[in-house]
């Protein structure tokens, strides 16, 4: 029998979020689960890394810790301190809310998997595409997708070290999931939102960010696929280089 797979699990919704429990449930039968997750909500904190403050840590159980820091802090500490041996996969989620198109730049869920890539491992990020009006979160559908993706990556098509898959799951019962699509990042629109309020002592404060307003209808991208009832699987890597524009830059630089 091959040695058990070792999964380093994190998220950005926090250690006590329902999605990380769903992820651990899905991964339990497939290997050894090590959880290092933020003590508090860290959604939209992107890839922030704590360098100027101490990081307090609490052990929450066997192979489980919470960190008063960011998702990237958690993955870094997991790899370089808490795990006794390197992980086979760094897995993030399951986020309560999707990470599609440009969301990946804000997402702490995606950043946790990307931090795994940047430390030399393979990453997976899972997010549930729910709306604030949805009465139920279908974690059971997401758990089935997690198992299908992890089995594929373990036995059929490994993700190279330094790369990751960004997986989004529609919030539908398992029988209504139409399948999985390989996609690229598309464009997601949000209505602009800036709300000014006044605090009890008379000071202004702001609350920013508006509601989801749809996806650009471009074939092969993640948004239209998930609107069509499919889970989306988008390969990502940390290199943001815009290759198509390199020649244009060479035309006026010195080499
Ligand atoms: Mn989140």
Short mmCIF file of C-alpha atoms and ligand atoms in Angstrom, two decimals:
data_model
loop_
_atom_site.label_atom_id
_atom_site.label_comp_id
_atom_site.label_asym_id
_atom_site.label_seq_id
_atom_site.Cartn_x
_atom_site.Cartn_y
_atom_site.Cartn_z
CA UNK A 1 0.00 0.00 0.00
CA UNK A 2 1.38 3.48 -0.83
CA UNK A 3 2.05 5.78 2.14
CA UNK A 4 -0.92 7.90 3.17
CA UNK A 5 -1.28 11.26 1.45
CA UNK A 6 -0.66 14.25 3.68
CA UNK A 7 -2.89 17.28 3.21
CA UNK A 8 -2.17 20.71 4.68
CA UNK A 9 -5.58 22.38 4.99
CA UNK A 10 -6.28 26.08 5.50
CA UNK A 11 -8.92 28.67 4.58
CA UNK A 12 -9.77 32.34 4.92
CA UNK A 13 -13.19 32.05 6.62
CA UNK A 14 -11.48 31.01 9.86
CA UNK A 15 -10.83 27.85 11.84
CA UNK A 16 -14.43 27.49 12.99
CA UNK A 17 -16.07 28.02 9.58
CA UNK A 18 -18.37 25.25 8.30
CA UNK A 19 -16.48 25.00 5.00
CA UNK A 20 -13.20 23.85 6.52
CA UNK A 21 -15.06 21.15 8.46
CA UNK A 22 -16.63 20.02 5.17
CA UNK A 23 -13.19 19.96 3.53
CA UNK A 24 -11.72 17.90 6.38
CA UNK A 25 -14.68 15.47 6.14
CA UNK A 26 -14.13 15.02 2.41
CA UNK A 27 -10.36 14.53 2.77
CA UNK A 28 -10.44 12.24 5.82
CA UNK A 29 -10.94 9.01 3.82
CA UNK A 30 -8.22 10.01 1.33
CA UNK A 31 -5.29 10.78 3.62
CA UNK A 32 -3.96 12.52 6.72
CA UNK A 33 -5.45 15.97 7.34
CA UNK A 34 -3.37 18.71 9.01
CA UNK A 35 -5.26 21.93 9.67
CA UNK A 36 -3.58 25.31 10.18
CA UNK A 37 -6.22 28.02 9.75
CA UNK A 38 -6.78 31.63 10.77
CA UNK A 39 -8.30 32.30 14.17
CA UNK A 40 -10.61 34.91 12.61
CA UNK A 41 -12.34 35.81 9.35
CA UNK A 42 -9.68 36.72 6.75
CA UNK A 43 -11.79 36.87 3.57
CA UNK A 44 -10.48 39.28 0.90
CA UNK A 45 -7.15 39.62 2.72
CA UNK A 46 -5.46 38.23 -0.38
CA UNK A 47 -1.83 37.16 0.12
CA UNK A 48 -1.02 39.35 3.12
CA UNK A 49 1.92 38.08 5.19
CA UNK A 50 2.43 39.20 8.79
CA UNK A 51 5.95 40.52 9.27
CA UNK A 52 5.66 43.25 11.92
CA UNK A 53 3.51 41.65 14.59
CA UNK A 54 3.76 38.45 16.61
CA UNK A 55 1.67 35.48 15.48
CA UNK A 56 -0.20 33.83 18.37
CA UNK A 57 -1.11 30.18 17.85
CA UNK A 58 -3.51 27.83 19.62
CA UNK A 59 -3.47 24.05 19.29
CA UNK A 60 -7.09 22.97 18.70
CA UNK A 61 -6.65 19.20 18.54
CA UNK A 62 -4.43 16.51 17.05
CA UNK A 63 -2.84 18.01 13.90
CA UNK A 64 -4.98 21.18 14.26
CA UNK A 65 -3.91 24.74 15.01
CA UNK A 66 -5.46 28.19 14.69
CA UNK A 67 -3.26 31.23 14.05
CA UNK A 68 -4.12 34.87 14.75
CA UNK A 69 -2.90 35.74 11.26
CA UNK A 70 -3.63 35.47 7.56
CA UNK A 71 -4.14 32.43 5.31
CA UNK A 72 -0.63 32.82 3.87
CA UNK A 73 0.79 32.98 7.43
CA UNK A 74 -1.00 29.71 8.23
CA UNK A 75 0.33 27.83 5.21
CA UNK A 76 3.86 29.12 5.81
CA UNK A 77 3.76 28.04 9.47
CA UNK A 78 2.21 24.70 8.54
CA UNK A 79 4.88 23.85 6.00
CA UNK A 80 7.89 25.16 7.89
CA UNK A 81 6.92 24.40 11.47
CA UNK A 82 3.87 22.31 12.33
CA UNK A 83 3.98 19.47 9.82
CA UNK A 84 6.55 16.83 10.68
CA UNK A 85 7.05 16.07 6.97
CA UNK A 86 6.23 18.00 3.78
CA UNK A 87 2.60 17.91 2.55
CA UNK A 88 1.59 16.20 -0.69
CA UNK A 89 -1.02 18.89 -1.33
CA UNK A 90 -1.85 22.28 0.17
CA UNK A 91 -5.67 22.57 0.11
CA UNK A 92 -7.73 25.65 0.93
CA UNK A 93 -11.44 26.12 1.57
CA UNK A 94 -14.14 25.32 1.24
CA UNK A 95 -14.85 29.04 0.97
CA UNK A 96 -18.41 30.23 1.67
CA UNK A 97 -18.68 32.24 -1.54
CA UNK A 98 -17.10 31.78 -4.95
CA UNK A 99 -13.72 32.95 -6.22
CA UNK A 100 -14.22 33.44 -9.96
CA UNK A 101 -12.50 35.70 -12.47
CA UNK A 102 -10.73 38.64 -10.84
CA UNK A 103 -11.91 37.50 -7.39
CA UNK A 104 -8.72 35.44 -7.25
CA UNK A 105 -6.72 38.64 -6.67
CA UNK A 106 -8.64 39.49 -3.51
CA UNK A 107 -9.17 35.96 -2.27
CA UNK A 108 -7.47 34.66 0.86
CA UNK A 109 -8.71 31.19 -0.09
CA UNK A 110 -6.78 31.25 -3.36
CA UNK A 111 -3.79 32.92 -1.66
CA UNK A 112 -3.46 30.04 0.81
CA UNK A 113 -3.12 27.58 -2.08
CA UNK A 114 -0.78 29.97 -3.92
CA UNK A 115 1.41 30.24 -0.82
CA UNK A 116 1.71 26.46 -1.00
CA UNK A 117 2.83 26.87 -4.63
CA UNK A 118 5.37 29.52 -3.70
CA UNK A 119 6.83 27.23 -1.04
CA UNK A 120 7.29 24.54 -3.71
CA UNK A 121 4.15 22.41 -3.37
CA UNK A 122 0.95 21.80 -5.35
CA UNK A 123 -2.21 23.61 -4.35
CA UNK A 124 -5.99 23.26 -4.56
CA UNK A 125 -8.56 25.92 -3.64
CA UNK A 126 -12.28 25.14 -3.25
CA UNK A 127 -15.12 27.67 -3.08
CA UNK A 128 -18.91 27.35 -2.99
CA UNK A 129 -20.74 29.69 -5.39
CA UNK A 130 -23.58 30.84 -3.15
CA UNK A 131 -25.61 33.99 -3.00
CA UNK A 132 -26.64 35.81 0.14
CA UNK A 133 -30.27 34.86 -0.58
CA UNK A 134 -29.57 31.10 -0.72
CA UNK A 135 -31.37 29.44 2.21
CA UNK A 136 -29.01 26.42 2.31
CA UNK A 137 -25.30 25.82 1.69
CA UNK A 138 -24.84 22.54 -0.17
CA UNK A 139 -21.56 21.47 1.41
CA UNK A 140 -22.36 17.87 0.46
CA UNK A 141 -22.07 18.78 -3.24
CA UNK A 142 -18.77 20.53 -2.62
CA UNK A 143 -17.48 17.52 -0.67
CA UNK A 144 -18.19 15.24 -3.64
CA UNK A 145 -16.32 17.61 -5.94
CA UNK A 146 -13.38 17.76 -3.50
CA UNK A 147 -13.13 13.97 -3.56
CA UNK A 148 -13.32 13.79 -7.35
CA UNK A 149 -10.66 16.50 -7.81
CA UNK A 150 -8.28 15.12 -5.17
CA UNK A 151 -8.58 11.59 -6.57
CA UNK A 152 -7.87 12.91 -10.08
CA UNK A 153 -4.85 14.86 -8.88
CA UNK A 154 -3.53 11.97 -6.78
CA UNK A 155 -3.92 9.18 -9.32
CA UNK A 156 -4.49 10.53 -12.87
CA UNK A 157 -3.19 14.01 -13.49
CA UNK A 158 -0.88 15.46 -10.82
CA UNK A 159 -0.70 19.23 -10.48
CA UNK A 160 2.97 20.23 -10.94
CA UNK A 161 4.72 21.65 -7.89
CA UNK A 162 4.39 25.41 -7.95
CA UNK A 163 0.92 25.34 -9.55
CA UNK A 164 -2.65 24.99 -8.32
CA UNK A 165 -6.25 24.35 -9.32
CA UNK A 166 -8.93 26.89 -8.43
CA UNK A 167 -12.21 24.98 -8.06
CA UNK A 168 -15.67 26.57 -7.71
CA UNK A 169 -18.82 24.60 -7.02
CA UNK A 170 -22.41 25.72 -7.71
CA UNK A 171 -24.65 25.75 -4.64
CA UNK A 172 -27.02 22.99 -5.79
CA UNK A 173 -27.95 19.56 -4.45
CA UNK A 174 -25.57 16.81 -5.72
CA UNK A 175 -28.14 15.45 -8.18
CA UNK A 176 -28.37 18.87 -9.88
CA UNK A 177 -24.62 19.27 -10.46
CA UNK A 178 -24.09 18.96 -14.22
CA UNK A 179 -20.41 18.01 -14.03
CA UNK A 180 -16.96 19.62 -13.98
CA UNK A 181 -15.59 22.02 -16.61
CA UNK A 182 -11.97 22.96 -17.28
CA UNK A 183 -12.05 26.75 -17.52
CA UNK A 184 -9.91 29.87 -17.59
CA UNK A 185 -10.50 32.97 -15.50
CA UNK A 186 -13.15 35.26 -16.89
CA UNK A 187 -14.47 38.65 -15.89
CA UNK A 188 -16.86 39.13 -13.03
CA UNK A 189 -18.80 42.33 -12.46
CA UNK A 190 -19.82 43.89 -9.17
CA UNK A 191 -21.95 46.98 -8.79
CA UNK A 192 -19.91 49.72 -7.15
CA UNK A 193 -20.79 50.32 -3.53
CA UNK A 194 -19.57 53.02 -1.15
CA UNK A 195 -21.75 53.47 1.92
CA UNK A 196 -21.00 56.26 4.33
CA UNK A 197 -22.22 56.03 7.92
CA UNK A 198 -21.67 57.99 11.09
CA UNK A 199 -20.30 56.27 14.19
CA UNK A 200 -21.70 56.92 17.72
CA UNK A 201 -19.05 59.58 18.36
CA UNK A 202 -19.86 61.53 15.20
CA UNK A 203 -17.05 60.26 12.96
CA UNK A 204 -17.64 59.19 9.35
CA UNK A 205 -16.85 55.66 8.29
CA UNK A 206 -17.25 53.76 5.04
CA UNK A 207 -18.32 50.30 3.98
CA UNK A 208 -17.13 49.42 0.46
CA UNK A 209 -18.03 46.78 -2.14
CA UNK A 210 -21.27 46.19 -4.05
CA UNK A 211 -23.28 43.09 -5.02
CA UNK A 212 -22.46 40.55 -7.74
CA UNK A 213 -23.72 41.82 -11.11
CA UNK A 214 -22.96 38.92 -13.45
CA UNK A 215 -20.16 37.53 -15.61
CA UNK A 216 -18.85 38.50 -19.03
CA UNK A 217 -20.26 35.93 -21.48
CA UNK A 218 -16.95 34.61 -22.80
CA UNK A 219 -16.79 30.97 -23.89
CA UNK A 220 -14.45 28.80 -21.84
CA UNK A 221 -14.36 31.08 -18.80
CA UNK A 222 -15.36 30.15 -15.27
CA UNK A 223 -18.39 32.40 -14.67
CA UNK A 224 -20.67 31.25 -17.51
CA UNK A 225 -19.86 27.60 -16.71
CA UNK A 226 -20.89 27.91 -13.09
CA UNK A 227 -24.05 29.79 -14.11
CA UNK A 228 -24.76 26.76 -16.34
CA UNK A 229 -24.64 24.42 -13.34
CA UNK A 230 -21.06 23.11 -13.70
CA UNK A 231 -18.25 23.13 -11.16
CA UNK A 232 -15.22 24.90 -12.65
CA UNK A 233 -11.57 23.85 -12.48
CA UNK A 234 -9.09 26.57 -13.44
CA UNK A 235 -5.34 25.93 -13.31
CA UNK A 236 -3.38 28.86 -11.87
CA UNK A 237 0.23 29.66 -11.09
CA UNK A 238 1.82 32.59 -9.26
CA UNK A 239 3.53 34.04 -12.38
CA UNK A 240 1.49 37.07 -13.46
CA UNK A 241 3.70 37.81 -16.49
CA UNK A 242 1.67 39.04 -19.49
CA UNK A 243 3.56 37.10 -22.17
CA UNK A 244 1.70 38.63 -25.15
CA UNK A 245 2.97 42.08 -24.23
CA UNK A 246 6.66 41.22 -23.78
CA UNK A 247 7.55 42.06 -27.39
CA UNK A 248 5.88 45.45 -27.11
CA UNK A 249 7.99 46.23 -24.05
CA UNK A 250 11.15 44.97 -25.82
CA UNK A 251 10.45 47.46 -28.63
CA UNK A 252 11.44 50.39 -26.39
CA UNK A 253 13.70 48.80 -23.75
CA UNK A 254 17.36 47.77 -24.18
CA UNK A 255 16.98 44.03 -24.30
MN1 LIG B 1 -13.72 33.61 2.65
#
